[in-house]
Every structure is written in C-alpha cells, then in structure tokens.
mmCIF file of C-alpha atoms in Angstrom:
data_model
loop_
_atom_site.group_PDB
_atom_site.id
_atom_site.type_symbol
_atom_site.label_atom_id
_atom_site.label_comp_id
_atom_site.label_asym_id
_atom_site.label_seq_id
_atom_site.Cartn_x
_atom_site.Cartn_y
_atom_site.Cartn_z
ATOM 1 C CA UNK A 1076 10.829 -17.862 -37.788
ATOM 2 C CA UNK A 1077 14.576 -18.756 -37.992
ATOM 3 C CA UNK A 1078 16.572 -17.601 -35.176
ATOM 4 C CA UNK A 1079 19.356 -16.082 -37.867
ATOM 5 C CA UNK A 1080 16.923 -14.578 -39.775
ATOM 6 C CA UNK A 1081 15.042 -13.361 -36.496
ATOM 7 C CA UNK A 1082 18.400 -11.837 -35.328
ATOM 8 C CA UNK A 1083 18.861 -10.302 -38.221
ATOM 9 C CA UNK A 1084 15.271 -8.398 -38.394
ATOM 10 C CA UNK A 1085 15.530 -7.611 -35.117
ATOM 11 C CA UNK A 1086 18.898 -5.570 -35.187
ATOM 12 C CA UNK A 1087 17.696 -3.683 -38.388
ATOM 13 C CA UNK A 1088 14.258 -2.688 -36.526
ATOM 14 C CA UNK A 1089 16.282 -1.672 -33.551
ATOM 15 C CA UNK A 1090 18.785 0.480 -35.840
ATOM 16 C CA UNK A 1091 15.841 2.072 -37.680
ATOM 17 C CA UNK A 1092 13.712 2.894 -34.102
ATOM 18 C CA UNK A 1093 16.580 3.199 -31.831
ATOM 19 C CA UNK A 1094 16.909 7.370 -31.744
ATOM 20 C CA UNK A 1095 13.778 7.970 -29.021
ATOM 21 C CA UNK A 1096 15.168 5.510 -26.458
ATOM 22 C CA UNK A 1097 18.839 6.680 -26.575
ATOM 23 C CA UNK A 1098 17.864 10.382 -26.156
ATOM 24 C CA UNK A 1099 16.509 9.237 -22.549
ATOM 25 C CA UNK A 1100 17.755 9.460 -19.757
ATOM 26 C CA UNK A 1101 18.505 6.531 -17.954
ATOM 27 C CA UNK A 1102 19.264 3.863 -14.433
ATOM 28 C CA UNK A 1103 20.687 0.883 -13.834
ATOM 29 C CA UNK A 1104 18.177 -2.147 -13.189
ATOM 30 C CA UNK A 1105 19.021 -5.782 -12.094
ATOM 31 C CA UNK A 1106 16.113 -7.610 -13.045
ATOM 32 C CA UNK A 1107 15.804 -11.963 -13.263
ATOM 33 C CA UNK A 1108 18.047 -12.050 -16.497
ATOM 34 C CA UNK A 1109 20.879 -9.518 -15.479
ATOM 35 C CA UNK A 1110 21.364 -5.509 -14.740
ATOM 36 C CA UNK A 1111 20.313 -3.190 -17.099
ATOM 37 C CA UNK A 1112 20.353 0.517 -18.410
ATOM 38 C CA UNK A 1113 16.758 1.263 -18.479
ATOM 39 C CA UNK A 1114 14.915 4.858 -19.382
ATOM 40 C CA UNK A 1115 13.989 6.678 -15.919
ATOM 41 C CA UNK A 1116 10.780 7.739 -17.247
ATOM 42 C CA UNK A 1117 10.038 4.865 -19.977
ATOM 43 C CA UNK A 1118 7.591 6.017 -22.465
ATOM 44 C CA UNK A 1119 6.655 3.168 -24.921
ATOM 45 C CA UNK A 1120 6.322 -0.294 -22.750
ATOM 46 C CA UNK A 1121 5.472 -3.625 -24.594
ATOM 47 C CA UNK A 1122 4.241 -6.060 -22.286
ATOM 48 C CA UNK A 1123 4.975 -9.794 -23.611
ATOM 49 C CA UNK A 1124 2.006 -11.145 -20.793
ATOM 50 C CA UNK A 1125 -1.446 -9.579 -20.830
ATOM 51 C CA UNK A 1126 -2.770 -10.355 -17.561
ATOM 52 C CA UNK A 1127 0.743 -10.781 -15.335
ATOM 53 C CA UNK A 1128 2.150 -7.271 -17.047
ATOM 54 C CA UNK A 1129 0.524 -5.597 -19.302
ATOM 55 C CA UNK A 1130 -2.974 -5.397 -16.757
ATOM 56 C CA UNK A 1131 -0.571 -4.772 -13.768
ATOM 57 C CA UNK A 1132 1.538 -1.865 -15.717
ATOM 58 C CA UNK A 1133 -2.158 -0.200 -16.886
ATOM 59 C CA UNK A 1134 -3.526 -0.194 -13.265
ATOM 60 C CA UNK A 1135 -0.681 1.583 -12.063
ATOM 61 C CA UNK A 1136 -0.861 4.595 -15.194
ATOM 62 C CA UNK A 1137 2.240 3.207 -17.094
ATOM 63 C CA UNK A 1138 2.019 3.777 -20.716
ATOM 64 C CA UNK A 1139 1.896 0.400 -22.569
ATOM 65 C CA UNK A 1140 1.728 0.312 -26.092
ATOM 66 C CA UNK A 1141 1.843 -2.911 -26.784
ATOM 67 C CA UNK A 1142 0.989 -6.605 -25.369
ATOM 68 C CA UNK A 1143 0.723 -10.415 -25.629
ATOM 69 C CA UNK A 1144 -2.363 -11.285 -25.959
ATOM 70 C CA UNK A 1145 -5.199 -14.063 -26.346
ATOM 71 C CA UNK A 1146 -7.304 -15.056 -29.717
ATOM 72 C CA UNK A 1147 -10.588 -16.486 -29.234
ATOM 73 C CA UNK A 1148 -12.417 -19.032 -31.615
ATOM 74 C CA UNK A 1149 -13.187 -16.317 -33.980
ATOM 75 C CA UNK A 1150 -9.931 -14.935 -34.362
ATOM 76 C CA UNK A 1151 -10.489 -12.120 -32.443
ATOM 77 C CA UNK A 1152 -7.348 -10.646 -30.015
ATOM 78 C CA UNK A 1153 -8.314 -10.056 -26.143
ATOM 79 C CA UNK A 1154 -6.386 -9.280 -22.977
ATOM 80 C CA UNK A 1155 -7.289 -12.254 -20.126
ATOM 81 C CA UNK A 1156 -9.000 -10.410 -17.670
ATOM 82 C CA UNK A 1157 -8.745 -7.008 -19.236
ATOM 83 C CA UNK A 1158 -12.640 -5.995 -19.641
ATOM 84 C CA UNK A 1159 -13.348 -7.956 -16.757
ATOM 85 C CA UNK A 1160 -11.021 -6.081 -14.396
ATOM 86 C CA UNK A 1161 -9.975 -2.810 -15.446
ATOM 87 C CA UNK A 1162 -12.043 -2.644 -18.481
ATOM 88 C CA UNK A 1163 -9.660 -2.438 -21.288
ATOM 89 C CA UNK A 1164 -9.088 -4.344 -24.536
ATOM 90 C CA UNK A 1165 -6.965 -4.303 -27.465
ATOM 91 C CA UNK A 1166 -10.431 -2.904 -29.355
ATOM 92 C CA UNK A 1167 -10.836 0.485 -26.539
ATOM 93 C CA UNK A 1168 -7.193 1.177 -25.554
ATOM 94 C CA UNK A 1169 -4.414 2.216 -27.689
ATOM 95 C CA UNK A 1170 -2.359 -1.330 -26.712
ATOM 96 C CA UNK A 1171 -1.067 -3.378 -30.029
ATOM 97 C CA UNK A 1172 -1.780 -6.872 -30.016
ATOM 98 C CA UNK A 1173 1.853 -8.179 -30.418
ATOM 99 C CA UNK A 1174 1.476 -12.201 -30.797
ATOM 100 C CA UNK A 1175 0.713 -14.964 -27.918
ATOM 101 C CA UNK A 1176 2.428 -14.999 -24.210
ATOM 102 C CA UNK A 1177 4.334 -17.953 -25.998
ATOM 103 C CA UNK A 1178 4.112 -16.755 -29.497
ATOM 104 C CA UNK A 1179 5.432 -13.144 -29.349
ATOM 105 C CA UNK A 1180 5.372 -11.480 -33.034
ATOM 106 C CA UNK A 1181 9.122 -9.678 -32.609
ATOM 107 C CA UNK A 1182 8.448 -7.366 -35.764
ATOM 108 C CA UNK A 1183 5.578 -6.117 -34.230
ATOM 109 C CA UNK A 1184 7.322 -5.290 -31.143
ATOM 110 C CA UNK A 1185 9.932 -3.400 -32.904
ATOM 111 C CA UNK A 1186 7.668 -1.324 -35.309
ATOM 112 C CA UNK A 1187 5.752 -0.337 -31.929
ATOM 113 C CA UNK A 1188 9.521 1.507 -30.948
ATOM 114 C CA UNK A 1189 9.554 0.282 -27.641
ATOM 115 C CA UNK A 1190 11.996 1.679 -25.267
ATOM 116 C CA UNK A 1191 11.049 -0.515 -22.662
ATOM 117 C CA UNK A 1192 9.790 -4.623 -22.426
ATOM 118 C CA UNK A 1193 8.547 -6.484 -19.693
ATOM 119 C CA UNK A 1194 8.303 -10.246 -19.523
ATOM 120 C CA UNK A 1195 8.337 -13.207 -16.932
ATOM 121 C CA UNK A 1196 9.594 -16.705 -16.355
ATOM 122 C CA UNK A 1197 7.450 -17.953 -18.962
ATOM 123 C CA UNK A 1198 9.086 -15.529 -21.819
ATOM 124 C CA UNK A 1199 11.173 -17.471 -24.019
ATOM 125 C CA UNK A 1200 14.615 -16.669 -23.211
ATOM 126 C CA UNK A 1201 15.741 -16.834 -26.579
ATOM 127 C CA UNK A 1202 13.078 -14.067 -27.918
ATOM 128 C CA UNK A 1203 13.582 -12.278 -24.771
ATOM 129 C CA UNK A 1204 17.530 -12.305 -25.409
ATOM 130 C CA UNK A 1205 16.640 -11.155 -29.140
ATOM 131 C CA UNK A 1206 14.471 -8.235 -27.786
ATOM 132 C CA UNK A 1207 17.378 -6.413 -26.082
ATOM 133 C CA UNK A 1208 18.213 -5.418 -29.375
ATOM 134 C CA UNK A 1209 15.151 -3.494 -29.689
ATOM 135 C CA UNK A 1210 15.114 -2.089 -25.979
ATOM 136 C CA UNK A 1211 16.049 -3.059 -22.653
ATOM 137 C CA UNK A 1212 14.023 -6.450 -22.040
ATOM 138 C CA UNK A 1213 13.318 -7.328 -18.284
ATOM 139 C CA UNK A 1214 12.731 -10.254 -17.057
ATOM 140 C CA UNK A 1215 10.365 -9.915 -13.878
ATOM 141 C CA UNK A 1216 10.232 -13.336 -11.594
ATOM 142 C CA UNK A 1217 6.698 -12.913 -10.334
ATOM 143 C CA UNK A 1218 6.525 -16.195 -9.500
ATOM 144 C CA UNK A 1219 9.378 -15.561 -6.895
ATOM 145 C CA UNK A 1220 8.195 -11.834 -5.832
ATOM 146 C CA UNK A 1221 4.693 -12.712 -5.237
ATOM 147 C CA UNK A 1222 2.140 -10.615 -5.938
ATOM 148 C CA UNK A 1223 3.022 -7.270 -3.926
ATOM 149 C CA UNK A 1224 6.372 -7.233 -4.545
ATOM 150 C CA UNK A 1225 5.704 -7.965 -8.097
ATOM 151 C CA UNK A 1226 3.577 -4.916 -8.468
ATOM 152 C CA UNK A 1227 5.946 -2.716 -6.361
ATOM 153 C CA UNK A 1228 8.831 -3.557 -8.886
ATOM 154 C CA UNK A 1229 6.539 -2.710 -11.608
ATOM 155 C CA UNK A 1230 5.773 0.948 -10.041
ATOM 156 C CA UNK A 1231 9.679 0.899 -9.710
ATOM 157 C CA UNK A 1232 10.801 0.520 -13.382
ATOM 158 C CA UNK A 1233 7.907 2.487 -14.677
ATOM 159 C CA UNK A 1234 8.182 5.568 -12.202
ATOM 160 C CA UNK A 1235 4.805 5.188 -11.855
ATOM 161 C CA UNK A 1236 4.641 4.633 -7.796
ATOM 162 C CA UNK A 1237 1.447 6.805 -8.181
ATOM 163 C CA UNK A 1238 -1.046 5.486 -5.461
ATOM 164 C CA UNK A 1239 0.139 2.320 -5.386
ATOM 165 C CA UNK A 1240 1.818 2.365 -1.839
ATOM 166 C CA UNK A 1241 -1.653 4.003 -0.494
ATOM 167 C CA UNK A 1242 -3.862 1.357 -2.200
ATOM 168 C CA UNK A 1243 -2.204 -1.636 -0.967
ATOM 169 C CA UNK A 1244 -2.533 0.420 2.548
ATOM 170 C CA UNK A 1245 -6.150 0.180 2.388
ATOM 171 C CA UNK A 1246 -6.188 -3.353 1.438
ATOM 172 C CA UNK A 1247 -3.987 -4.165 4.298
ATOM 173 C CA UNK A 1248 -6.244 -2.502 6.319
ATOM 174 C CA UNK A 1249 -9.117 -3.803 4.663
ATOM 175 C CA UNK A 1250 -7.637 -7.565 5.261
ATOM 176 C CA UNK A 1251 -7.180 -6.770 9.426
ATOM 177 C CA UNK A 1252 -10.554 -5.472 9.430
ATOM 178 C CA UNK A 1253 -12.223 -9.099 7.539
ATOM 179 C CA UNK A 1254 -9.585 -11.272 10.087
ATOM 180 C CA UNK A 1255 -10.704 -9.404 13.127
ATOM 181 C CA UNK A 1256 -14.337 -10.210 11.954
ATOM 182 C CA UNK A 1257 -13.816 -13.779 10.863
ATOM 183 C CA UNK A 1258 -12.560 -13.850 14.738
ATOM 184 C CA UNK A 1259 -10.427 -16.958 13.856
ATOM 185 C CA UNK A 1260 -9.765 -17.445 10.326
ATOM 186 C CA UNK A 1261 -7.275 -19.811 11.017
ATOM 187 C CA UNK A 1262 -9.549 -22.221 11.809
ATOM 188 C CA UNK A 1263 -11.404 -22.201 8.725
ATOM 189 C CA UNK A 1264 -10.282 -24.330 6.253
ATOM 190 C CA UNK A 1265 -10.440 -23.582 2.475
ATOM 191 C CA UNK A 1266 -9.437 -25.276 -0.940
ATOM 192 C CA UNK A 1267 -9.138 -23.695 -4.012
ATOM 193 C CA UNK A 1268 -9.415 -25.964 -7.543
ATOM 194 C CA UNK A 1269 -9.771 -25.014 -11.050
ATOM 195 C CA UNK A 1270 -12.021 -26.734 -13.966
ATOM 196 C CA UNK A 1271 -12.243 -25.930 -17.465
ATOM 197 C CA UNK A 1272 -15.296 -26.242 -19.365
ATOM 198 C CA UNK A 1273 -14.791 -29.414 -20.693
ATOM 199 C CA UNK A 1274 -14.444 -31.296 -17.406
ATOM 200 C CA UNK A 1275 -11.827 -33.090 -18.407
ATOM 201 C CA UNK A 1276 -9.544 -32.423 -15.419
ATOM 202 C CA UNK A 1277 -9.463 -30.298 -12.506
ATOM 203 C CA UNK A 1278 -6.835 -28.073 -10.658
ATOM 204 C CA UNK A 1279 -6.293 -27.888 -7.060
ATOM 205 C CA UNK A 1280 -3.767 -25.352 -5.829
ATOM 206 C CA UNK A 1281 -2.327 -25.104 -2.456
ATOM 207 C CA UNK A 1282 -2.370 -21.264 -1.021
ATOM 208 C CA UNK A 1283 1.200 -20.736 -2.053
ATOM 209 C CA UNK A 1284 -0.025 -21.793 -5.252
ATOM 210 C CA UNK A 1285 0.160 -19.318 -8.597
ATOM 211 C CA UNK A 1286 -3.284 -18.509 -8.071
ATOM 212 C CA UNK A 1287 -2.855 -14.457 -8.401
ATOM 213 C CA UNK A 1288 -5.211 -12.782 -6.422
ATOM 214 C CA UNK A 1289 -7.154 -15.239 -4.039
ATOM 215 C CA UNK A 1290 -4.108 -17.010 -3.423
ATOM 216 C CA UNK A 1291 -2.906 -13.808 -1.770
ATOM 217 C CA UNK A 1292 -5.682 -12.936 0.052
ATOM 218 C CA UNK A 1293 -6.235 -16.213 1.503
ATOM 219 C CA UNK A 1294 -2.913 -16.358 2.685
ATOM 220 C CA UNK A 1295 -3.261 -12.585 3.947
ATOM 221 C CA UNK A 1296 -6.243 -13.608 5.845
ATOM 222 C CA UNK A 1297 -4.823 -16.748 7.433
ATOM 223 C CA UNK A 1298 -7.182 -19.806 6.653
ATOM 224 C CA UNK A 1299 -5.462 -23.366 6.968
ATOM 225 C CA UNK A 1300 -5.526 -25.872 4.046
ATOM 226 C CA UNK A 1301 -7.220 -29.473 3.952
ATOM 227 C CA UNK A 1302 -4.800 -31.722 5.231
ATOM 228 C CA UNK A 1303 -4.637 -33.343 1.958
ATOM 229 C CA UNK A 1304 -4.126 -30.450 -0.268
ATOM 230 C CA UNK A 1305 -1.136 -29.493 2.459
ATOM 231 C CA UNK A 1306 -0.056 -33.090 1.927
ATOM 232 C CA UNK A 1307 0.325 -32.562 -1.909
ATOM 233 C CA UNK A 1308 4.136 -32.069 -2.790
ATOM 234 C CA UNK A 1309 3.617 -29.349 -5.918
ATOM 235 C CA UNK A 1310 1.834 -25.710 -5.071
ATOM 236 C CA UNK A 1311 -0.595 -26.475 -8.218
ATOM 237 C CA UNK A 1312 -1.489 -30.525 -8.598
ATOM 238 C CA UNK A 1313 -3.873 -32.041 -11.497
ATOM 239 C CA UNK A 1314 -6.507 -33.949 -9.164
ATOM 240 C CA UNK A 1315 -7.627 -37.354 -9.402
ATOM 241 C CA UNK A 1316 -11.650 -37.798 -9.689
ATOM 242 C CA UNK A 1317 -11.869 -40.850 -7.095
ATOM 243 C CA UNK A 1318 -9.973 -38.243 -4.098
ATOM 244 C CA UNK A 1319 -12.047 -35.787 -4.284
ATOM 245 C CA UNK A 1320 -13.645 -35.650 -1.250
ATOM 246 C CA UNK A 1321 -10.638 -35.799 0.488
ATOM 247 C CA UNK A 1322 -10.623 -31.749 -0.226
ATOM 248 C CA UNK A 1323 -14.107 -31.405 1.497
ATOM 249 C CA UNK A 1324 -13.275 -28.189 3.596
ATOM 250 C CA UNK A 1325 -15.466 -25.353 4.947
ATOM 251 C CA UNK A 1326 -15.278 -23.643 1.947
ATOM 252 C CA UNK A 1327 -14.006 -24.601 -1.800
ATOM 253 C CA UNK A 1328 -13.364 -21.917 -4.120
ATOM 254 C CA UNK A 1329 -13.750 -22.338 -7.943
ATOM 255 C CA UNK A 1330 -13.782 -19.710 -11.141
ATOM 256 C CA UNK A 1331 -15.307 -18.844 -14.315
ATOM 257 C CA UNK A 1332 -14.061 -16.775 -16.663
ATOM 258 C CA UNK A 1333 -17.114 -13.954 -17.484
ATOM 259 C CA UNK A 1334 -16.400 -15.189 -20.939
ATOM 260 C CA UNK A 1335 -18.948 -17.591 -23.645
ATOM 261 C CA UNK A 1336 -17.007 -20.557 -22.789
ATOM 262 C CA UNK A 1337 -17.263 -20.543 -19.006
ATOM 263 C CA UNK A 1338 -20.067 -19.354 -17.507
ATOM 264 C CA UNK A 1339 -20.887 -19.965 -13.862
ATOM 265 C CA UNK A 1340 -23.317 -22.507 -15.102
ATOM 266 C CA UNK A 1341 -20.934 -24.339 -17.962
ATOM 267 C CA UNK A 1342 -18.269 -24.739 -14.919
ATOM 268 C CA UNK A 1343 -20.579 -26.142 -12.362
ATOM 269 C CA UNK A 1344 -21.317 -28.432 -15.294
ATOM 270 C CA UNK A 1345 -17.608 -29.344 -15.839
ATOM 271 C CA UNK A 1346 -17.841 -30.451 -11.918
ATOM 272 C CA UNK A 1347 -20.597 -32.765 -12.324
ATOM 273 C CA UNK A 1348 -18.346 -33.875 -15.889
ATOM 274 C CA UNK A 1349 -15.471 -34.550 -14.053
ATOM 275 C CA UNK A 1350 -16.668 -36.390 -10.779
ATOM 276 C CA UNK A 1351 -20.283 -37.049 -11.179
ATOM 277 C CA UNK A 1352 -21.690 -36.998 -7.999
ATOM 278 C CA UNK A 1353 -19.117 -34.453 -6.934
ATOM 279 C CA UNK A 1354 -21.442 -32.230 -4.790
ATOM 280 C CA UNK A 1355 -23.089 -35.134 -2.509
ATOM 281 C CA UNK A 1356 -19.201 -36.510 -1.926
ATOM 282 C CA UNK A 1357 -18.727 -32.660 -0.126
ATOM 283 C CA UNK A 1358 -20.113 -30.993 2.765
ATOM 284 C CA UNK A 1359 -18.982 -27.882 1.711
ATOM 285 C CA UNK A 1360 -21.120 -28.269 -1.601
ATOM 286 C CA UNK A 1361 -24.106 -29.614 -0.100
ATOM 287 C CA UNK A 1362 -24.026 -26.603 2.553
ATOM 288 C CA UNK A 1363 -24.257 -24.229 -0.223
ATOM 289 C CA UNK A 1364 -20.311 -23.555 0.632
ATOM 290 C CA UNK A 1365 -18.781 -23.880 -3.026
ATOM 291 C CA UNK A 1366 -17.887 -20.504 -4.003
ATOM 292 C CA UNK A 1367 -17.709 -19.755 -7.964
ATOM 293 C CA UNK A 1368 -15.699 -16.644 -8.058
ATOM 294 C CA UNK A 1369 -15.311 -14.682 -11.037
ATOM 295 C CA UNK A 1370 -11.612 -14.778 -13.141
ATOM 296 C CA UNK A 1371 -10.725 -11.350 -12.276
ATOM 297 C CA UNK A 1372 -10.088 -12.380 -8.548
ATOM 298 C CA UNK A 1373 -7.399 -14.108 -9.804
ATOM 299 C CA UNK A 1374 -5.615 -11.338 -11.728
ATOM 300 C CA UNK A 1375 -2.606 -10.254 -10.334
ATOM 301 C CA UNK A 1376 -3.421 -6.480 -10.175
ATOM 302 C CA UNK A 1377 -4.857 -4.399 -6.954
ATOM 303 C CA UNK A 1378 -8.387 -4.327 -8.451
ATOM 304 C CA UNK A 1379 -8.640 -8.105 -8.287
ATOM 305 C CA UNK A 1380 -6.998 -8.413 -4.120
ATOM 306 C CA UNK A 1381 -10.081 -5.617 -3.954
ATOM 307 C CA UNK A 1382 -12.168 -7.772 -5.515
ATOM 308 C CA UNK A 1383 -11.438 -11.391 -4.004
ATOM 309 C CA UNK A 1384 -11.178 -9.958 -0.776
ATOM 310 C CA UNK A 1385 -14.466 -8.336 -1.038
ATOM 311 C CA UNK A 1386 -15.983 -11.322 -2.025
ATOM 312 C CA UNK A 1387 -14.809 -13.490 0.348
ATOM 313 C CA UNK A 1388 -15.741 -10.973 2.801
ATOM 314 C CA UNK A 1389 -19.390 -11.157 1.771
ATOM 315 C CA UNK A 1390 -19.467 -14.857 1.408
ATOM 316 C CA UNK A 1391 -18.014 -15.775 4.419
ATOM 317 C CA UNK A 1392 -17.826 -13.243 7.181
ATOM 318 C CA UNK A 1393 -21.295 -11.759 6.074
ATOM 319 C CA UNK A 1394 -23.457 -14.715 7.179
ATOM 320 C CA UNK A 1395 -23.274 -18.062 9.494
ATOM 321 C CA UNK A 1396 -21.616 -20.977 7.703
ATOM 322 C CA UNK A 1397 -21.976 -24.923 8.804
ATOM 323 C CA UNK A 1398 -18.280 -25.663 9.629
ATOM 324 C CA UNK A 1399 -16.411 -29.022 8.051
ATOM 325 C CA UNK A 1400 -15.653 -31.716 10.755
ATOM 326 C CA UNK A 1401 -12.912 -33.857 9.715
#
C-alpha cells in the first residue's frame, strides 16, 4: 500500500476509534523508539510478533486482541509456537490475525481499536511510525533486554506483573538445583544448530545467540561452547557442510517444529541432506548425544525456560553421558 494513502487511512481509523483510549488513564513510557503516554491499565493490545509478543503478553494474562501471525501452505493463519506452548491459536482464542511479522495489515489493526501496540526491532519503522496514529506503538528491543528483562518490561507496560516475579523465582531455583547436580556444568560443552526441512543449510548459534529459550538456559546453567563455535565472529552463523565436525561437543542440540513440515524424523533427515555422513563425523551423535528438542523450548515465554530446562535436565543430568575429548 502507498505510504500517502496508508497515512491517510490510518489517521481516519484512529479519528473514528480514538474515544476508548483517550478516556484512559495514562504513564509515561520510554521504550526503543522514544517516551510515550501509554494507558496504565491497557485494554486492547495488538501484538505485531506472534511468538516474541503476542505469546509472551498471553502467558502473563494481558489482553491481546490482535497479532502477527504465520500462514501455512493452505492458507491457514497460526501463531509460531502458540498450540505448542501455551495452547492457543488464532482458531481457540479471541486474537485477530492482523497480517505477517513483516507484512502487518494496518486497517486491521485499527478496526481492532487498539489502545496499545507492541513490536520489536524487526517492526518496520515506517508502519510502526504510522501506528502511533492509531495508539501508542512501542518498540521493545528484545534482542538487547534478553529474555527476562524482555518479559519483565512486558509485565511493566501491561500491569500485568501477576506471577511473573514468582515464576522466574522457581526457575532460578530450578536452574541452581540442575547446576548443583550437573556438579560442573562448565565443563560440559554444548552446541546448538538449526536445520530446516529441506537440508539446504544449517544454523549454528553461539549461547548469546537469539535462540529464545535454550539459549537462556544454557547460559543460566553455565556450559562452555566448542572452541570453534566461540571462534565464530556473529552470535548466529550459516555453517559450512565440510566443518562440521569441528562442532563435535558433548552434547548438540537441534529442533523441530511439532508441525507437518518438521517432524523429529524429517529434521534428522535434513542432517543426513545437508552433510551426509554427518552423524559418524560426531561423537556426540554416535553416543546417542544429539538432542532434538521440540520448537517451544525456544519460545521466548516462561513455559518454554520450564520446558528447555526440564529437558535438558532429563537428558543430561538424569543419566551418565560419554564426554567429548578434544
């Protein structure tokens, strides 16, 4: 759509749905793209990402009506992660589907009278400047926060601190209890990659990396890196084939998706598809030490830091392992 003409709409859906949000009372909030007058108790959110804001914003009882989404081969509108983790979709919940992460639908925003939107780094800052004249549009770095401080800032803006503060208590304590049991979790080392279906490239992500979930936990439990993934100069790297076993480790972490198009079994197959020979060129493989995880541990929410850590719990601290030697 033309920017002039987008203006245009925009203003004239914001004049027509305007009277909830300025009956509200309201706080300052200084958010990535500037300080804003925001409702205290927002009532209508519109997420613009499914899985970085609109899942987050759910989990902690905020009221979205309205998120990017995804659209599957058939058409069909879904929330990355949603069923999976906290077991909502555009079909059960009353969440509008309001265009792509990087296709927002800005009329469909506005007829869902907002009075609060939530995007990230990856939100056009163009749309996201044209959304202000529908409500307040913030733009949350989560790349920058991290995880926890990501979801803190989201209890923050929506008043919704609900049991937030005593969940991630538990996990903390949860994550002392799994270190004092791995007895020296530094001295495991672990890689995490990431293959699609197709095979046709693969992932690897150091543990700074903008890996949601796993990333945090296995930085929260303190396991080292392959030297060569430590070596790489970017947090998320697209791997060459022939190096492969230079991330041999104790343990290497990959994901499907609980979805048709990758399955546990279709993304072992995307291994072989990528590298042939992939699991004789690593210890960790033959040694029954690559992990398939499931997508949700990689959600940003509290659910999924439940979830990876659980699992890594279980597949690591629950039973002996044959350790890497460089």
């Amino acid at each position: 759509m033309h920017m002039t003409k987008l203006g245009t709409l925009v203003v004239a859906l914001a004049l027509a749905f305007s009277i909830p949000a300025m009956a509200q009372e309201t706080r300052s909030f200084t958010a990535a793209n500037g300080t804003f007058d925001i409702p205290v108790a927002p009532q209508r959110i519109v997420a613009l990402n499914d899985q970085i804001v609109a899942l987050p914003l759910y989990e902690l009882g905020a009221p979205v009506v309205g998120s990017a989404g995804r659209t599957d081969a058939d058409g069909n509108h879904f929330m990355r992660g949603g069923m999976d983790t906290l077991g909502i979709d555009f079909a059960n919940s009353d969440i509008g589907y309001v265009g792509g992460f990087n296709a927002l639908d800005v009329e469909a925003i506005a007829a869902l009278q907002p009075d609060l939107i939530i995007g990230g780094p990856y939100t056009d800052a163009a749309v996201a400047e044209q959304l202000q004249s529908v409500a307040p549009t913030l733009i949350i770095n989560n790349n920058e926060l991290g995880i926890i401080e990501t979801l803190r800032t989201f209890a923050d803006i929506t008043g919704k601190t609900g049991n937030f503060e005593a969940r991630l208590a538990r996990y903390q304590s949860n994550v002392a209890r799994t270190r004092e049991w791995l007895e020296t979790p530094e001295d495991i080392s672990v890689a995490m990659t990431f293959v699609f279906p197709a095979g046709e490239e693969m992932w690897v992500y150091k543990h700074t990396g903008n890996l949601g979930a796993i990333a945090q936990v296995v930085r929260d439990l303190g396991f080292k890196e392959p030297a060569a993934v430590a070596a790489l100069a970017d947090n998320e790297t697209n791997y060459s084939a022939e190096l492969i076993q230079d991330l041999d480790a104790d343990f290497i972490f990959g994901f499907y998706r609980q979805q048709p198009d990758a399955t546990p079994a279709t993304v072992r197959a995307a291994y072989e598809t990528f590298a042939p020979g992939w699991c004789q060129a690593l210890t960790a493989c033959q040694n029954g030490q690559f992990l398939l995880l499931p997508g949700p541990t990689f959600g940003p929410t509290m659910t999924g830091l439940d979830l990876a850590l659980e699992l890594i719990e279980s597949n690591i601290t629950a039973r002996p392992f044959t350790p890497f030697e460089e």
